[in-house]
């Protein structure tokens, strides 16, 4: 390889378009007689004319005009208001045409003045004799209102060129012409071409805001009226000149010079032999001179001059399509209409054509005219002689486009376009409604990652998965078109509601967009709910609605697409399932206020035999309510698991660690603990699942696999340690004859990838950006061949953290005065309006009965909810675990009336805090108290005898409900993690 830049060492930075074109014309004072002003406006509406011109060209902030018909009126207005530009139409009957301009300039020297005169030879001669030092430009009114726009843009370009060219490389088209009549016409045409082309190229931007911003990077147009002025502009901006349009005859050395254009061209050719030059002349024989300069020629006498100029600008300055030519014959070989076209076809360009276009700087010019400055600058700095061969040149062009498109997609919510969504697209929206809670969180994360590029390391990239959000207006359209509200709001069963939704039809335009999107997918897509209320501060809806995983079968995409459409409709239906309605009621939200967006997200993972899963999934929070040893609460806590995140959501045995102390993991502290307290199963997407019927159970196509049956591949070395029974030791890495322990030792203990530091930094940044403690969900995929990985952020949401201080020292309260006391408490404040306790009777407890216990609790919860009664819930093991051996398998909706939840360990049934689940997120967001106690080892207390002494309002085989007239006062000190329930 030659001296070609290595893109691994180059980070393409986005262009700060918002910093460009900062000096604008907002207010114009028009000084003219009432008659001249009326003739200028044609029908008296100059503001409307300018507004129409701006709107047509996609420009914003059209200037406003104020009219003065005398010098006195003008000076009064100037003393009362701010103006950026003055346009004067001098009264041709006055002896001194510039008297008004001189008078104004003396008092307001900072405001540029432009003279606008009627066109005639006599006027031109008279103006030429005037002292014009007090005016910026003189223009000739030819009856075209577009001239006003050209005047405004010429001034703005002149003001902003120094900053914009130096900071990002904005290009300049230089017009050299001293004929007032001719440059008045030529500038109008040039600005129209530039603005129309920039508007066309801006369509490649990903949303309306970015299109508007990108217009700021359009090529500027500057005017020189003499040889010296042209030379000054060229020398000042020689690295930014896109091309030159020059007359042959203009002033040089203070007098008219017939061959001044030739002299200027020869000067430029000595510096830059490939800069595009367009020579204009009324003398057609000057075409020979143009040919000697390797310049295009336009006859100023041509009846088709405007079209000739447009064609020459398109051909020479990189506007329009990129036409690949045969350098010998000029024959068109290929035509690239867009950046995407060029990327896909660059390897098809023949060697001689590739060398020709590189030599002429056509590739860099193609980027410059489209305001794609980072790749343009790099390409322009590489000489064609530096390439070993044209394959190397093609590869550089391809890599630059790829890197640029990836960079532009980061942190942007694009409007979904079938023409533009591809492998480099990150985030797009279908529809114009809300993104919903999850969608907003994902969009926020994308912008956050882009703002903090140092999050990434050379071994671990940070990104969000490819995402498309179907916005809430599609949900409204779907519900209305299919008349689904009657059954949705009825008492129909979940299965009946699901069937009605699945049988309904999504809008045609959405189905067509999704069909095209589906072709960009590779393995699997997650279909997630993103309701209006979901993940909002104080609105805990995590895990309430459905999430489906849809595998993509490349050999049968029609069936796969149909499954995707069913999954979307299944998510819509889940809004109206029984548990969702109960949850909305418990949180005092109205069902008709809830609207659903749907997040379509490429599932993070790789194919392992017939299974698809990531190296790890995880949840992390910036607050650790159970710090151990040197850990601090503000350092956060992470829970990770092998395979899909459903294992974490369901409350499985995840590996917990502080991101600041990844080598201190309690679960791995002893062999016995590691064997008992680490992950035994994992979830994967079954790529061979041929189930076609949709089910209300969102995991119907997921497979639960034993860790011992995980596919044997090189990924395991990052995930497992091996227990050797003979030595009673655990060794890092995989060895065939021992038991696999999910320890992530090579990621956490041996720093093969900076996993823990990345989590820690994301938590710090997330908390800083949101302004409160946060929880993130993530997945990591490791490529064992390269030893690198990608950290995918899946969600971010705020944690409700009640900061109210408890002045009382709860640690010294006599346990004889408490029903429950704990030193592992989540929650803060005093609750004194709870009169009920629901508890599982410990003397009859047997884990095999946990499913039956759950059914009894569901009924009691429904009864208490219907009577608007909150309660304290006490039971053994983990609440909300889908594994009945770990705890009672309830969903949040089944215990949503609980104000305090107590997880109580028994002698043979120990309890660890169940952080890391949607269940946990919901109870923290609602401000529900959460106590963990193990009285048998003096870790907290529970006076069950006291509750047994109270009369039961309701008692089942396993559960007891007690009520008393005096409230059970609950006190929680979240800062000290201490809590009590008083007798």
Short mmCIF file of N, CA and C in Angstrom, two decimals, residues 437-539:
data_model
loop_
_atom_site.label_atom_id
_atom_site.label_comp_id
_atom_site.label_asym_id
_atom_site.label_seq_id
_atom_site.Cartn_x
_atom_site.Cartn_y
_atom_site.Cartn_z
N UNK A 437 -42.37 5.20 24.42
CA UNK A 437 -41.35 5.28 25.47
C UNK A 437 -40.04 4.60 25.10
N UNK A 438 -40.13 3.35 24.64
CA UNK A 438 -38.91 2.62 24.27
C UNK A 438 -38.22 3.28 23.09
N UNK A 439 -39.03 3.69 22.11
CA UNK A 439 -38.48 4.34 20.93
C UNK A 439 -37.73 5.62 21.29
N UNK A 440 -38.34 6.40 22.19
CA UNK A 440 -37.66 7.64 22.62
C UNK A 440 -36.34 7.31 23.31
N UNK A 441 -36.37 6.27 24.16
CA UNK A 441 -35.15 5.88 24.85
C UNK A 441 -34.05 5.46 23.89
N UNK A 442 -34.43 4.69 22.88
CA UNK A 442 -33.45 4.24 21.89
C UNK A 442 -32.89 5.42 21.08
N UNK A 443 -33.78 6.33 20.68
CA UNK A 443 -33.33 7.50 19.93
C UNK A 443 -32.36 8.33 20.78
N UNK A 444 -32.70 8.48 22.06
CA UNK A 444 -31.83 9.22 22.97
C UNK A 444 -30.47 8.54 23.08
N UNK A 445 -30.48 7.21 23.21
CA UNK A 445 -29.20 6.49 23.34
C UNK A 445 -28.34 6.68 22.10
N UNK A 446 -28.98 6.67 20.92
CA UNK A 446 -28.22 6.86 19.70
C UNK A 446 -27.49 8.19 19.68
N UNK A 447 -28.20 9.26 20.09
CA UNK A 447 -27.56 10.58 20.12
C UNK A 447 -26.49 10.63 21.21
N UNK A 448 -26.74 9.94 22.32
CA UNK A 448 -25.78 9.93 23.42
C UNK A 448 -24.47 9.27 22.99
N UNK A 449 -24.58 8.13 22.32
CA UNK A 449 -23.38 7.42 21.86
C UNK A 449 -22.59 8.30 20.89
N UNK A 450 -23.33 9.02 20.03
CA UNK A 450 -22.65 9.87 19.05
C UNK A 450 -21.92 11.03 19.74
N UNK A 451 -22.50 11.55 20.82
CA UNK A 451 -21.88 12.68 21.52
C UNK A 451 -20.64 12.27 22.31
N UNK A 452 -20.51 10.98 22.61
CA UNK A 452 -19.38 10.51 23.42
C UNK A 452 -18.60 9.44 22.65
N UNK A 453 -17.87 9.85 21.61
CA UNK A 453 -17.16 8.85 20.81
C UNK A 453 -16.11 8.08 21.59
N UNK A 454 -15.64 8.63 22.72
CA UNK A 454 -14.60 7.92 23.50
C UNK A 454 -15.17 6.73 24.27
N UNK A 455 -16.50 6.53 24.20
CA UNK A 455 -17.07 5.32 24.79
C UNK A 455 -16.49 4.08 24.14
N UNK A 456 -16.17 4.19 22.86
CA UNK A 456 -15.66 3.03 22.12
C UNK A 456 -14.18 2.84 22.39
N UNK A 457 -13.73 1.61 22.25
CA UNK A 457 -12.31 1.31 22.24
C UNK A 457 -12.02 0.53 20.96
N UNK A 458 -10.77 0.27 20.70
CA UNK A 458 -10.44 -0.44 19.46
C UNK A 458 -10.95 -1.87 19.47
N UNK A 459 -11.21 -2.41 20.67
CA UNK A 459 -11.66 -3.81 20.76
C UNK A 459 -13.16 -3.94 21.01
N UNK A 460 -13.79 -2.86 21.53
CA UNK A 460 -15.21 -2.96 21.86
C UNK A 460 -15.93 -1.71 21.35
N UNK A 461 -16.67 -1.89 20.25
CA UNK A 461 -17.48 -0.79 19.71
C UNK A 461 -18.76 -0.66 20.53
N UNK A 462 -19.34 0.54 20.55
CA UNK A 462 -20.61 0.78 21.25
C UNK A 462 -21.62 1.31 20.24
N UNK A 463 -22.79 0.68 20.21
CA UNK A 463 -23.77 1.07 19.21
C UNK A 463 -25.16 0.70 19.70
N UNK A 464 -26.18 1.04 18.90
CA UNK A 464 -27.52 0.50 19.10
C UNK A 464 -27.82 -0.40 17.91
N UNK A 465 -28.63 -1.43 18.09
CA UNK A 465 -28.95 -2.30 16.96
C UNK A 465 -29.73 -1.55 15.89
N UNK A 466 -29.69 -2.06 14.68
CA UNK A 466 -30.49 -1.49 13.59
C UNK A 466 -31.95 -1.49 14.02
N UNK A 467 -32.58 -0.32 13.95
CA UNK A 467 -33.92 -0.16 14.53
C UNK A 467 -34.84 0.59 13.59
N UNK A 468 -36.08 0.11 13.50
CA UNK A 468 -37.15 0.85 12.83
C UNK A 468 -38.32 0.92 13.81
N UNK A 469 -38.87 2.11 14.00
CA UNK A 469 -40.02 2.28 14.87
C UNK A 469 -41.26 2.54 14.02
N UNK A 470 -42.29 1.71 14.22
CA UNK A 470 -43.59 1.95 13.60
C UNK A 470 -44.35 2.85 14.58
N UNK A 471 -44.57 4.11 14.21
CA UNK A 471 -45.05 5.13 15.14
C UNK A 471 -46.52 4.94 15.50
N UNK A 472 -46.95 5.71 16.50
CA UNK A 472 -48.29 5.51 17.08
C UNK A 472 -49.42 5.83 16.11
N UNK A 473 -49.17 6.68 15.10
CA UNK A 473 -50.25 6.99 14.16
C UNK A 473 -50.64 5.76 13.33
N UNK A 474 -49.68 4.81 13.16
CA UNK A 474 -50.00 3.57 12.45
C UNK A 474 -50.94 2.72 13.32
N UNK A 475 -50.70 2.70 14.64
CA UNK A 475 -51.59 2.02 15.57
C UNK A 475 -53.01 2.58 15.46
N UNK A 476 -53.15 3.91 15.45
CA UNK A 476 -54.47 4.53 15.33
C UNK A 476 -55.15 4.13 14.03
N UNK A 477 -54.36 4.18 12.94
CA UNK A 477 -54.92 3.84 11.63
C UNK A 477 -55.36 2.38 11.58
N UNK A 478 -54.54 1.50 12.15
CA UNK A 478 -54.85 0.07 12.19
C UNK A 478 -56.13 -0.19 12.99
N UNK A 479 -56.24 0.43 14.16
CA UNK A 479 -57.42 0.23 15.02
C UNK A 479 -58.69 0.72 14.34
N UNK A 480 -58.61 1.90 13.71
CA UNK A 480 -59.80 2.49 13.08
C UNK A 480 -60.21 1.73 11.82
N UNK A 481 -59.24 1.40 10.98
CA UNK A 481 -59.56 0.72 9.71
C UNK A 481 -60.21 -0.64 9.94
N UNK A 482 -59.80 -1.30 11.01
CA UNK A 482 -60.30 -2.66 11.26
C UNK A 482 -61.39 -2.70 12.33
N UNK A 483 -61.80 -1.53 12.83
CA UNK A 483 -62.89 -1.43 13.82
C UNK A 483 -62.64 -2.40 14.99
N UNK A 484 -61.47 -2.26 15.60
CA UNK A 484 -61.07 -3.22 16.64
C UNK A 484 -61.41 -2.78 18.06
N UNK A 485 -61.76 -1.53 18.25
CA UNK A 485 -62.01 -1.08 19.62
C UNK A 485 -63.14 -1.83 20.33
N UNK A 486 -64.24 -2.19 19.63
CA UNK A 486 -65.30 -2.91 20.35
C UNK A 486 -64.82 -4.19 21.03
N UNK A 487 -64.08 -5.03 20.33
CA UNK A 487 -63.60 -6.27 20.96
C UNK A 487 -62.43 -5.99 21.90
N UNK A 488 -61.60 -4.98 21.55
CA UNK A 488 -60.43 -4.69 22.37
C UNK A 488 -60.83 -4.23 23.77
N UNK A 489 -61.91 -3.47 23.87
CA UNK A 489 -62.33 -2.93 25.16
C UNK A 489 -63.35 -3.79 25.87
N UNK A 490 -63.67 -4.93 25.24
CA UNK A 490 -64.67 -5.84 25.83
C UNK A 490 -64.02 -6.76 26.86
N UNK A 491 -64.82 -7.67 27.40
CA UNK A 491 -64.30 -8.64 28.36
C UNK A 491 -63.87 -9.93 27.67
N UNK A 492 -63.62 -9.88 26.38
CA UNK A 492 -63.17 -11.06 25.64
C UNK A 492 -61.85 -11.56 26.21
N UNK A 493 -61.57 -12.84 26.04
CA UNK A 493 -60.33 -13.43 26.54
C UNK A 493 -59.15 -12.92 25.73
N UNK A 494 -57.95 -13.08 26.31
CA UNK A 494 -56.74 -12.67 25.61
C UNK A 494 -56.61 -13.37 24.27
N UNK A 495 -56.94 -14.67 24.23
CA UNK A 495 -56.84 -15.42 22.97
C UNK A 495 -57.79 -14.87 21.92
N UNK A 496 -58.99 -14.51 22.33
CA UNK A 496 -59.97 -13.97 21.38
C UNK A 496 -59.52 -12.61 20.84
N UNK A 497 -58.99 -11.78 21.74
CA UNK A 497 -58.49 -10.47 21.30
C UNK A 497 -57.31 -10.64 20.36
N UNK A 498 -56.37 -11.52 20.71
CA UNK A 498 -55.21 -11.76 19.84
C UNK A 498 -55.65 -12.23 18.47
N UNK A 499 -56.60 -13.17 18.41
CA UNK A 499 -57.04 -13.70 17.14
C UNK A 499 -57.67 -12.61 16.27
N UNK A 500 -58.46 -11.73 16.90
CA UNK A 500 -59.09 -10.63 16.15
C UNK A 500 -58.04 -9.70 15.56
N UNK A 501 -57.00 -9.41 16.34
CA UNK A 501 -55.95 -8.51 15.86
C UNK A 501 -55.11 -9.17 14.76
N UNK A 502 -54.77 -10.44 14.96
CA UNK A 502 -53.96 -11.15 13.96
C UNK A 502 -54.70 -11.27 12.63
N UNK A 503 -56.02 -11.42 12.70
CA UNK A 503 -56.83 -11.53 11.47
C UNK A 503 -57.04 -10.19 10.78
N UNK A 504 -56.76 -9.09 11.47
CA UNK A 504 -56.92 -7.76 10.88
C UNK A 504 -55.75 -7.47 9.95
N UNK A 505 -55.86 -6.36 9.22
CA UNK A 505 -54.87 -6.04 8.19
C UNK A 505 -54.18 -4.72 8.50
N UNK A 506 -52.86 -4.73 8.44
CA UNK A 506 -52.11 -3.49 8.60
C UNK A 506 -52.27 -2.63 7.34
N UNK A 507 -52.16 -1.30 7.45
CA UNK A 507 -52.28 -0.43 6.27
C UNK A 507 -51.30 -0.84 5.17
N UNK A 508 -51.73 -0.70 3.92
CA UNK A 508 -50.94 -1.16 2.78
C UNK A 508 -49.56 -0.52 2.74
N UNK A 509 -49.49 0.80 2.95
CA UNK A 509 -48.18 1.47 2.85
C UNK A 509 -47.21 0.96 3.92
N UNK A 510 -47.74 0.56 5.08
CA UNK A 510 -46.89 0.01 6.14
C UNK A 510 -46.41 -1.38 5.75
N UNK A 511 -47.30 -2.19 5.19
CA UNK A 511 -46.90 -3.55 4.76
C UNK A 511 -45.81 -3.46 3.70
N UNK A 512 -45.94 -2.51 2.78
CA UNK A 512 -44.94 -2.37 1.72
C UNK A 512 -43.59 -1.92 2.29
N UNK A 513 -43.64 -0.96 3.22
CA UNK A 513 -42.39 -0.51 3.86
C UNK A 513 -41.72 -1.66 4.62
N UNK A 514 -42.52 -2.45 5.33
CA UNK A 514 -41.97 -3.54 6.13
C UNK A 514 -41.40 -4.65 5.25
N UNK A 515 -42.03 -4.87 4.09
CA UNK A 515 -41.52 -5.90 3.17
C UNK A 515 -40.12 -5.51 2.69
N UNK A 516 -39.93 -4.22 2.40
CA UNK A 516 -38.61 -3.77 1.95
C UNK A 516 -37.61 -3.83 3.09
N UNK A 517 -38.04 -3.40 4.28
CA UNK A 517 -37.17 -3.44 5.47
C UNK A 517 -36.73 -4.88 5.75
N UNK A 518 -37.64 -5.81 5.57
CA UNK A 518 -37.34 -7.21 5.89
C UNK A 518 -36.19 -7.74 5.04
N UNK A 519 -36.05 -7.21 3.84
CA UNK A 519 -34.97 -7.67 2.96
C UNK A 519 -33.60 -7.24 3.45
N UNK A 520 -33.55 -6.27 4.38
CA UNK A 520 -32.26 -5.82 4.90
C UNK A 520 -31.82 -6.62 6.12
N UNK A 521 -32.69 -7.50 6.62
CA UNK A 521 -32.38 -8.25 7.83
C UNK A 521 -31.62 -9.53 7.50
N UNK A 522 -30.92 -10.03 8.49
CA UNK A 522 -30.09 -11.21 8.27
C UNK A 522 -30.57 -12.43 9.04
N UNK A 523 -30.75 -12.29 10.34
CA UNK A 523 -31.05 -13.48 11.13
C UNK A 523 -32.35 -13.40 11.90
N UNK A 524 -32.57 -12.34 12.66
CA UNK A 524 -33.76 -12.29 13.50
C UNK A 524 -34.07 -10.85 13.85
N UNK A 525 -35.36 -10.60 14.10
CA UNK A 525 -35.79 -9.26 14.50
C UNK A 525 -36.64 -9.38 15.77
N UNK A 526 -36.38 -8.49 16.72
CA UNK A 526 -37.20 -8.41 17.93
C UNK A 526 -38.30 -7.39 17.69
N UNK A 527 -39.51 -7.77 18.01
CA UNK A 527 -40.67 -6.88 17.85
C UNK A 527 -41.09 -6.49 19.27
N UNK A 528 -40.83 -5.25 19.64
CA UNK A 528 -41.01 -4.81 21.03
C UNK A 528 -42.09 -3.74 21.12
N UNK A 529 -42.78 -3.75 22.22
CA UNK A 529 -43.75 -2.68 22.48
C UNK A 529 -43.02 -1.39 22.77
N UNK A 530 -43.65 -0.27 22.43
CA UNK A 530 -43.12 1.04 22.77
C UNK A 530 -44.31 1.98 22.96
N UNK A 531 -45.00 1.79 24.09
CA UNK A 531 -46.22 2.55 24.30
C UNK A 531 -45.91 3.97 24.73
N UNK A 532 -46.92 4.83 24.64
CA UNK A 532 -46.77 6.22 25.04
C UNK A 532 -46.31 6.32 26.49
N UNK A 533 -46.85 5.45 27.35
CA UNK A 533 -46.58 5.54 28.79
C UNK A 533 -45.33 4.78 29.20
N UNK A 534 -44.88 3.87 28.35
CA UNK A 534 -43.81 2.96 28.73
C UNK A 534 -42.50 3.70 28.96
N UNK A 535 -41.84 3.36 30.07
CA UNK A 535 -40.51 3.87 30.42
C UNK A 535 -40.47 5.37 30.69
N UNK A 536 -41.65 6.01 30.84
CA UNK A 536 -41.64 7.41 31.24
C UNK A 536 -41.29 7.49 32.73
N UNK A 537 -40.79 8.65 33.16
CA UNK A 537 -40.53 8.84 34.60
C UNK A 537 -41.82 8.57 35.37
N UNK A 538 -41.78 7.78 36.36
CA UNK A 538 -42.92 7.48 37.22
C UNK A 538 -44.02 6.68 36.51
N UNK A 539 -43.78 6.23 35.30
CA UNK A 539 -44.79 5.44 34.59
C UNK A 539 -44.19 4.09 34.24
#
